[in-house]
Amino acid sequence: MKNTVFRKKNVESLLGKKGPGQLQQTLGAFDLTLMGIGAIVGTGIFILPGTVAATHAGPAIIFSFVVAAIVCALAAMCYSEFASAVPVTGSAYTYSYIVFGELIAWLVGWALVLEYGLAVAAVATGWSSYFSALLEGFNIHLPKAISGSFNPVEGTYVNVPAVVIIFIIALLLSRGVKESARLNQVMVFVKVAVILLFIFVGVFYVEPANWQPFMPFGVSGIFTGAALVFFAYLGFDAVSSAAEEVKNPQRNMPIGIIGSLFVCTLLYVSVSLVLTGMTPYTTLNVSDPVSFAMQLVNQDWAAGVISLGAVIGMITVILVMMYGGTRLLYAFSRDGLLPKMLSEVNPISKTPVKNTWFFAIIIAFCAGVTPLSKLAELVNMGTLIAFTIVSLGILYLRKDKSIPAGGFKVPFFPALPIVSFFLCLFLMSQLSVLTWIACGIWFIIGLLIYFMYGRKHSTLNTK
């Protein structure tokens, strides 16, 4: 049993794998950077700066974003070394398969399925609310019964807009990754332009007096805020899922991962600084703080443009996170841990079409009928587990002499990977007991699937 569940993948066989199931290499560094920005900049920048500032950090939320960015940056460097050394799809799942063995890899991948799936469903639900509000601005009102999750008391039964947007993104991903990347580029440019519009217009209404007191909740408020705004950085790890479809991955993967994280941190800090300077932080506990601040200074036209930008911004998050989830299921299936149907690549589009629609149907069901607000912390938990394993895995990766030399290396080894490991554990400790219990149930389900199906059908069995 021990030899079976902890069997490892051979790096040389992974790097030399070719055949009809191979994904096409079409992405460059610019594509990856925009893919990362598309995944990261979404609900976080339009909602979290206001709500977290009002309830936990005050104007010092800029430090909360910096702390969260530092944790992500350390993990990002570890991801970059893995992606550069082993440019194969599967992200942290594949990396764990190489250094820790099959069972640990499956559990890490299972945690990532939780992250990607709930993130897509939650963002689709949020997108539905913004979309409905945008339609109401044109005096178009959707029936209440089809515009919210299942809640008969409130008169809502299914969130049709959330289901529809997920199916539209699934159709786009089925057409091809290059086509998806092109649309993502357009939407990212629009989204960043809207954010820059807020910064450049809002800076003229900043009153330094609104930054006093700067740390109303003390240092503890900054760290609590960091644990919450960590959600705003989720997505850069999805970039590593594209490793097998990247041209010159040794150079382009680190640029895409670290570059997107750097750009997003600048945007988050800038928006937070302007937002808390425009109005007292105590007024920002609303669902649309950025638009709200613009309305306070009588810039309704800007508020309308920002609302449109929020709708566009959330689409890019859904696109990239769904992409990451489908590529993870592809890696599971190719390794035999899930049915082979999920790793079949369409000969025309060069994408796993069946896999994409399977993932979309499950997530659309969750987004359509399930209220996910209370499960947001589970997304953080799944991500932090993956970050923890990847940070620790670098220590073992360096010992493997079969890994090709060259490519990106984490600086100040082994100090930075160790610091990254403990910082991720610290943020996990800030999550609620209920989140730990729910995560435990999810892993029990994963273990049942592995021992009832995956262990017997693993491709390593045939070897």
PDB file of C-alpha atoms in Angstrom, residues 24-226:
ATOM      1  CA  GLN A  24      -0.684  23.038 -28.465  1.00  0.00           C
ATOM      2  CA  GLN A  25       2.000  25.597 -27.472  1.00  0.00           C
ATOM      3  CA  THR A  26       0.550  29.000 -28.405  1.00  0.00           C
ATOM      4  CA  LEU A  27       1.017  31.350 -25.405  1.00  0.00           C
ATOM      5  CA  GLY A  28       3.791  33.898 -24.801  1.00  0.00           C
ATOM      6  CA  ALA A  29       4.872  35.974 -21.779  1.00  0.00           C
ATOM      7  CA  PHE A  30       2.453  38.796 -22.647  1.00  0.00           C
ATOM      8  CA  ASP A  31      -0.460  36.338 -22.901  1.00  0.00           C
ATOM      9  CA  LEU A  32       0.437  34.851 -19.517  1.00  0.00           C
ATOM     10  CA  THR A  33       0.790  38.218 -17.772  1.00  0.00           C
ATOM     11  CA  LEU A  34      -2.606  39.349 -19.015  1.00  0.00           C
ATOM     12  CA  MET A  35      -4.064  35.965 -18.119  1.00  0.00           C
ATOM     13  CA  GLY A  36      -2.780  36.467 -14.560  1.00  0.00           C
ATOM     14  CA  ILE A  37      -4.166  40.007 -14.350  1.00  0.00           C
ATOM     15  CA  GLY A  38      -7.456  38.735 -15.763  1.00  0.00           C
ATOM     16  CA  ALA A  39      -7.686  36.089 -13.038  1.00  0.00           C
ATOM     17  CA  ILE A  40      -6.575  38.286 -10.137  1.00  0.00           C
ATOM     18  CA  VAL A  41      -8.247  41.650 -10.754  1.00  0.00           C
ATOM     19  CA  GLY A  42     -11.974  41.075 -10.329  1.00  0.00           C
ATOM     20  CA  THR A  43     -14.274  41.063  -7.343  1.00  0.00           C
ATOM     21  CA  GLY A  44     -11.353  41.891  -5.048  1.00  0.00           C
ATOM     22  CA  ILE A  45     -10.623  45.354  -6.385  1.00  0.00           C
ATOM     23  CA  PHE A  46     -14.279  46.356  -6.734  1.00  0.00           C
ATOM     24  CA  ILE A  47     -15.525  45.146  -3.315  1.00  0.00           C
ATOM     25  CA  LEU A  48     -12.835  44.179  -0.786  1.00  0.00           C
ATOM     26  CA  PRO A  49     -10.984  47.536  -0.415  1.00  0.00           C
ATOM     27  CA  GLY A  50     -14.145  49.151   0.935  1.00  0.00           C
ATOM     28  CA  THR A  51     -15.618  46.416   3.102  1.00  0.00           C
ATOM     29  CA  VAL A  52     -12.327  45.344   4.706  1.00  0.00           C
ATOM     30  CA  ALA A  53     -11.290  48.953   5.335  1.00  0.00           C
ATOM     31  CA  ALA A  54     -14.626  49.693   7.020  1.00  0.00           C
ATOM     32  CA  THR A  55     -14.687  46.638   9.283  1.00  0.00           C
ATOM     33  CA  HIS A  56     -11.083  45.571   9.920  1.00  0.00           C
ATOM     34  CA  ALA A  57      -8.185  47.743   8.744  1.00  0.00           C
ATOM     35  CA  GLY A  58      -9.227  51.330   8.026  1.00  0.00           C
ATOM     36  CA  PRO A  59      -6.948  53.291   5.662  1.00  0.00           C
ATOM     37  CA  ALA A  60      -4.154  50.895   6.693  1.00  0.00           C
ATOM     38  CA  ILE A  61      -5.737  48.377   4.334  1.00  0.00           C
ATOM     39  CA  ILE A  62      -2.937  49.292   1.953  1.00  0.00           C
ATOM     40  CA  PHE A  63      -0.608  47.424   4.347  1.00  0.00           C
ATOM     41  CA  SER A  64      -3.057  44.485   4.394  1.00  0.00           C
ATOM     42  CA  PHE A  65      -2.736  44.246   0.617  1.00  0.00           C
ATOM     43  CA  VAL A  66       1.056  44.486   0.855  1.00  0.00           C
ATOM     44  CA  VAL A  67       1.243  41.713   3.490  1.00  0.00           C
ATOM     45  CA  ALA A  68      -0.989  39.443   1.404  1.00  0.00           C
ATOM     46  CA  ALA A  69       1.085  40.295  -1.681  1.00  0.00           C
ATOM     47  CA  ILE A  70       4.314  39.329   0.091  1.00  0.00           C
ATOM     48  CA  VAL A  71       2.890  35.901   0.995  1.00  0.00           C
ATOM     49  CA  CYS A  72       1.697  35.444  -2.588  1.00  0.00           C
ATOM     50  CA  ALA A  73       5.014  36.699  -4.020  1.00  0.00           C
ATOM     51  CA  LEU A  74       6.995  34.106  -2.074  1.00  0.00           C
ATOM     52  CA  ALA A  75       4.637  31.362  -3.222  1.00  0.00           C
ATOM     53  CA  ALA A  76       4.739  32.802  -6.759  1.00  0.00           C
ATOM     54  CA  MET A  77       8.513  32.415  -6.908  1.00  0.00           C
ATOM     55  CA  CYS A  78       8.179  28.772  -5.857  1.00  0.00           C
ATOM     56  CA  TYR A  79       5.513  28.254  -8.523  1.00  0.00           C
ATOM     57  CA  SER A  80       7.772  29.934 -11.080  1.00  0.00           C
ATOM     58  CA  GLU A  81      10.682  27.585 -10.383  1.00  0.00           C
ATOM     59  CA  PHE A  82       8.437  24.528 -10.672  1.00  0.00           C
ATOM     60  CA  ALA A  83       6.751  25.828 -13.849  1.00  0.00           C
ATOM     61  CA  SER A  84      10.136  26.670 -15.384  1.00  0.00           C
ATOM     62  CA  ALA A  85      11.704  23.307 -14.495  1.00  0.00           C
ATOM     63  CA  VAL A  86       8.663  21.134 -15.247  1.00  0.00           C
ATOM     64  CA  PRO A  87       6.514  22.912 -17.885  1.00  0.00           C
ATOM     65  CA  VAL A  88       3.622  20.442 -17.740  1.00  0.00           C
ATOM     66  CA  THR A  89      -0.074  21.136 -17.147  1.00  0.00           C
ATOM     67  CA  GLY A  90      -1.551  20.406 -13.714  1.00  0.00           C
ATOM     68  CA  SER A  91      -0.009  23.175 -11.587  1.00  0.00           C
ATOM     69  CA  ALA A  92       0.648  22.217  -7.938  1.00  0.00           C
ATOM     70  CA  TYR A  93      -0.888  18.777  -8.544  1.00  0.00           C
ATOM     71  CA  THR A  94       1.782  17.773 -11.061  1.00  0.00           C
ATOM     72  CA  TYR A  95       4.577  19.319  -8.981  1.00  0.00           C
ATOM     73  CA  SER A  96       3.465  17.315  -5.916  1.00  0.00           C
ATOM     74  CA  TYR A  97       3.314  14.134  -8.029  1.00  0.00           C
ATOM     75  CA  ILE A  98       7.010  14.551  -8.796  1.00  0.00           C
ATOM     76  CA  VAL A  99       8.332  15.297  -5.307  1.00  0.00           C
ATOM     77  CA  PHE A 100       5.825  13.763  -2.833  1.00  0.00           C
ATOM     78  CA  GLY A 101       4.031  10.981  -4.667  1.00  0.00           C
ATOM     79  CA  GLU A 102       0.559  10.112  -5.914  1.00  0.00           C
ATOM     80  CA  LEU A 103      -1.621  10.391  -2.792  1.00  0.00           C
ATOM     81  CA  ILE A 104      -0.288  13.820  -1.754  1.00  0.00           C
ATOM     82  CA  ALA A 105      -0.586  14.995  -5.370  1.00  0.00           C
ATOM     83  CA  TRP A 106      -4.208  13.861  -5.518  1.00  0.00           C
ATOM     84  CA  LEU A 107      -5.068  15.686  -2.278  1.00  0.00           C
ATOM     85  CA  VAL A 108      -3.379  18.891  -3.482  1.00  0.00           C
ATOM     86  CA  GLY A 109      -5.219  18.632  -6.802  1.00  0.00           C
ATOM     87  CA  TRP A 110      -8.471  17.967  -4.965  1.00  0.00           C
ATOM     88  CA  ALA A 111      -7.902  21.145  -2.924  1.00  0.00           C
ATOM     89  CA  LEU A 112      -7.352  23.073  -6.171  1.00  0.00           C
ATOM     90  CA  VAL A 113     -10.594  21.704  -7.628  1.00  0.00           C
ATOM     91  CA  LEU A 114     -12.274  23.220  -4.566  1.00  0.00           C
ATOM     92  CA  GLU A 115     -10.510  26.552  -5.180  1.00  0.00           C
ATOM     93  CA  TYR A 116     -11.233  26.801  -8.903  1.00  0.00           C
ATOM     94  CA  GLY A 117     -14.775  25.443  -8.714  1.00  0.00           C
ATOM     95  CA  LEU A 118     -16.011  27.607  -5.847  1.00  0.00           C
ATOM     96  CA  ALA A 119     -14.187  30.654  -7.186  1.00  0.00           C
ATOM     97  CA  VAL A 120     -15.917  30.344 -10.566  1.00  0.00           C
ATOM     98  CA  ALA A 121     -19.317  29.771  -8.965  1.00  0.00           C
ATOM     99  CA  ALA A 122     -18.908  32.621  -6.466  1.00  0.00           C
ATOM    100  CA  VAL A 123     -17.682  35.119  -9.063  1.00  0.00           C
ATOM    101  CA  ALA A 124     -20.470  34.095 -11.465  1.00  0.00           C
ATOM    102  CA  THR A 125     -22.993  34.780  -8.699  1.00  0.00           C
ATOM    103  CA  GLY A 126     -21.425  38.190  -8.040  1.00  0.00           C
ATOM    104  CA  TRP A 127     -21.356  38.905 -11.769  1.00  0.00           C
ATOM    105  CA  SER A 128     -25.078  38.166 -11.932  1.00  0.00           C
ATOM    106  CA  SER A 129     -25.800  40.831  -9.294  1.00  0.00           C
ATOM    107  CA  TYR A 130     -23.743  43.488 -11.122  1.00  0.00           C
ATOM    108  CA  PHE A 131     -25.274  42.493 -14.463  1.00  0.00           C
ATOM    109  CA  SER A 132     -28.813  42.759 -13.092  1.00  0.00           C
ATOM    110  CA  ALA A 133     -28.010  46.189 -11.630  1.00  0.00           C
ATOM    111  CA  LEU A 134     -26.569  47.273 -14.987  1.00  0.00           C
ATOM    112  CA  LEU A 135     -29.753  46.182 -16.787  1.00  0.00           C
ATOM    113  CA  GLU A 136     -31.862  48.070 -14.261  1.00  0.00           C
ATOM    114  CA  GLY A 137     -29.959  51.198 -15.264  1.00  0.00           C
ATOM    115  CA  PHE A 138     -31.563  50.727 -18.698  1.00  0.00           C
ATOM    116  CA  ASN A 139     -34.943  50.045 -17.046  1.00  0.00           C
ATOM    117  CA  ILE A 140     -34.732  46.310 -17.786  1.00  0.00           C
ATOM    118  CA  HIS A 141     -35.756  44.137 -14.834  1.00  0.00           C
ATOM    119  CA  LEU A 142     -35.177  40.384 -14.668  1.00  0.00           C
ATOM    120  CA  PRO A 143     -37.847  38.294 -12.881  1.00  0.00           C
ATOM    121  CA  LYS A 144     -36.815  37.841  -9.266  1.00  0.00           C
ATOM    122  CA  ALA A 145     -37.400  34.075  -9.388  1.00  0.00           C
ATOM    123  CA  ILE A 146     -34.562  33.561 -11.908  1.00  0.00           C
ATOM    124  CA  SER A 147     -32.062  36.095 -10.600  1.00  0.00           C
ATOM    125  CA  GLY A 148     -30.895  34.535  -7.336  1.00  0.00           C
ATOM    126  CA  SER A 149     -29.852  31.253  -5.692  1.00  0.00           C
ATOM    127  CA  PHE A 150     -32.470  28.822  -4.335  1.00  0.00           C
ATOM    128  CA  ASN A 151     -34.278  30.639  -1.527  1.00  0.00           C
ATOM    129  CA  PRO A 152     -38.094  30.292  -1.684  1.00  0.00           C
ATOM    130  CA  VAL A 153     -38.505  32.603   1.304  1.00  0.00           C
ATOM    131  CA  GLU A 154     -36.983  35.457  -0.720  1.00  0.00           C
ATOM    132  CA  GLY A 155     -38.769  34.367  -3.893  1.00  0.00           C
ATOM    133  CA  THR A 156     -35.636  33.239  -5.781  1.00  0.00           C
ATOM    134  CA  TYR A 157     -35.149  29.755  -7.223  1.00  0.00           C
ATOM    135  CA  VAL A 158     -32.320  29.727  -9.773  1.00  0.00           C
ATOM    136  CA  ASN A 159     -29.655  32.250 -10.783  1.00  0.00           C
ATOM    137  CA  VAL A 160     -30.063  32.097 -14.566  1.00  0.00           C
ATOM    138  CA  PRO A 161     -27.547  34.876 -15.451  1.00  0.00           C
ATOM    139  CA  ALA A 162     -24.819  33.045 -13.465  1.00  0.00           C
ATOM    140  CA  VAL A 163     -25.568  29.774 -15.285  1.00  0.00           C
ATOM    141  CA  VAL A 164     -25.626  31.477 -18.689  1.00  0.00           C
ATOM    142  CA  ILE A 165     -22.272  33.265 -18.245  1.00  0.00           C
ATOM    143  CA  ILE A 166     -20.593  29.995 -17.197  1.00  0.00           C
ATOM    144  CA  PHE A 167     -21.903  28.223 -20.310  1.00  0.00           C
ATOM    145  CA  ILE A 168     -20.802  31.113 -22.539  1.00  0.00           C
ATOM    146  CA  ILE A 169     -17.266  30.929 -21.106  1.00  0.00           C
ATOM    147  CA  ALA A 170     -17.277  27.128 -21.532  1.00  0.00           C
ATOM    148  CA  LEU A 171     -18.206  27.581 -25.201  1.00  0.00           C
ATOM    149  CA  LEU A 172     -15.359  30.056 -25.632  1.00  0.00           C
ATOM    150  CA  LEU A 173     -12.814  27.736 -23.969  1.00  0.00           C
ATOM    151  CA  SER A 174     -13.985  24.911 -26.215  1.00  0.00           C
ATOM    152  CA  ARG A 175     -13.100  26.965 -29.298  1.00  0.00           C
ATOM    153  CA  GLY A 176      -9.400  27.114 -28.400  1.00  0.00           C
ATOM    154  CA  VAL A 177      -6.992  28.562 -25.849  1.00  0.00           C
ATOM    155  CA  LYS A 178      -5.550  31.184 -28.210  1.00  0.00           C
ATOM    156  CA  GLU A 179      -9.027  32.533 -28.981  1.00  0.00           C
ATOM    157  CA  SER A 180      -9.792  32.656 -25.250  1.00  0.00           C
ATOM    158  CA  ALA A 181      -6.515  34.475 -24.607  1.00  0.00           C
ATOM    159  CA  ARG A 182      -7.351  37.120 -27.233  1.00  0.00           C
ATOM    160  CA  LEU A 183     -10.722  37.906 -25.666  1.00  0.00           C
ATOM    161  CA  ASN A 184      -9.103  37.935 -22.230  1.00  0.00           C
ATOM    162  CA  GLN A 185      -6.586  40.531 -23.464  1.00  0.00           C
ATOM    163  CA  VAL A 186      -9.352  42.851 -24.681  1.00  0.00           C
ATOM    164  CA  MET A 187     -11.326  42.550 -21.446  1.00  0.00           C
ATOM    165  CA  VAL A 188      -8.210  43.024 -19.284  1.00  0.00           C
ATOM    166  CA  PHE A 189      -7.364  46.264 -21.112  1.00  0.00           C
ATOM    167  CA  VAL A 190     -10.929  47.526 -20.579  1.00  0.00           C
ATOM    168  CA  LYS A 191     -10.850  46.513 -16.908  1.00  0.00           C
ATOM    169  CA  VAL A 192      -7.494  48.156 -16.187  1.00  0.00           C
ATOM    170  CA  ALA A 193      -8.623  51.301 -18.054  1.00  0.00           C
ATOM    171  CA  VAL A 194     -11.689  51.535 -15.791  1.00  0.00           C
ATOM    172  CA  ILE A 195      -9.538  51.127 -12.676  1.00  0.00           C
ATOM    173  CA  LEU A 196      -7.114  53.810 -13.877  1.00  0.00           C
ATOM    174  CA  LEU A 197     -10.124  56.061 -14.583  1.00  0.00           C
ATOM    175  CA  PHE A 198     -11.182  55.727 -10.939  1.00  0.00           C
ATOM    176  CA  ILE A 199      -7.660  56.503  -9.702  1.00  0.00           C
ATOM    177  CA  PHE A 200      -7.124  59.537 -11.952  1.00  0.00           C
ATOM    178  CA  VAL A 201     -10.594  61.020 -11.303  1.00  0.00           C
ATOM    179  CA  GLY A 202     -10.726  60.110  -7.620  1.00  0.00           C
ATOM    180  CA  VAL A 203      -7.305  61.544  -6.736  1.00  0.00           C
ATOM    181  CA  PHE A 204      -8.697  65.067  -7.227  1.00  0.00           C
ATOM    182  CA  TYR A 205     -11.242  64.416  -4.451  1.00  0.00           C
ATOM    183  CA  VAL A 206      -8.827  62.969  -1.888  1.00  0.00           C
ATOM    184  CA  GLU A 207      -8.867  64.702   1.490  1.00  0.00           C
ATOM    185  CA  PRO A 208      -5.904  63.693   3.712  1.00  0.00           C
ATOM    186  CA  ALA A 209      -8.098  64.178   6.794  1.00  0.00           C
ATOM    187  CA  ASN A 210      -9.997  61.004   5.783  1.00  0.00           C
ATOM    188  CA  TRP A 211      -6.818  58.998   6.416  1.00  0.00           C
ATOM    189  CA  GLN A 212      -6.976  59.830  10.127  1.00  0.00           C
ATOM    190  CA  PRO A 213      -6.827  57.674  12.148  1.00  0.00           C
ATOM    191  CA  PHE A 214      -4.708  55.631   9.773  1.00  0.00           C
ATOM    192  CA  MET A 215      -4.722  52.401  11.847  1.00  0.00           C
ATOM    193  CA  PRO A 216      -8.022  52.505  13.779  1.00  0.00           C
ATOM    194  CA  PHE A 217      -7.984  48.752  14.422  1.00  0.00           C
ATOM    195  CA  GLY A 218      -4.278  48.502  15.249  1.00  0.00           C
ATOM    196  CA  VAL A 219      -1.714  46.079  13.854  1.00  0.00           C
ATOM    197  CA  SER A 220      -4.023  43.114  14.443  1.00  0.00           C
ATOM    198  CA  GLY A 221      -6.532  44.733  12.087  1.00  0.00           C
ATOM    199  CA  ILE A 222      -3.895  44.838   9.345  1.00  0.00           C
ATOM    200  CA  PHE A 223      -3.200  41.101   9.654  1.00  0.00           C
ATOM    201  CA  THR A 224      -6.902  40.229   9.856  1.00  0.00           C
ATOM    202  CA  GLY A 225      -7.404  42.342   6.755  1.00  0.00           C
ATOM    203  CA  ALA A 226      -4.522  40.539   5.045  1.00  0.00           C
TER     204      ALA A 226
END
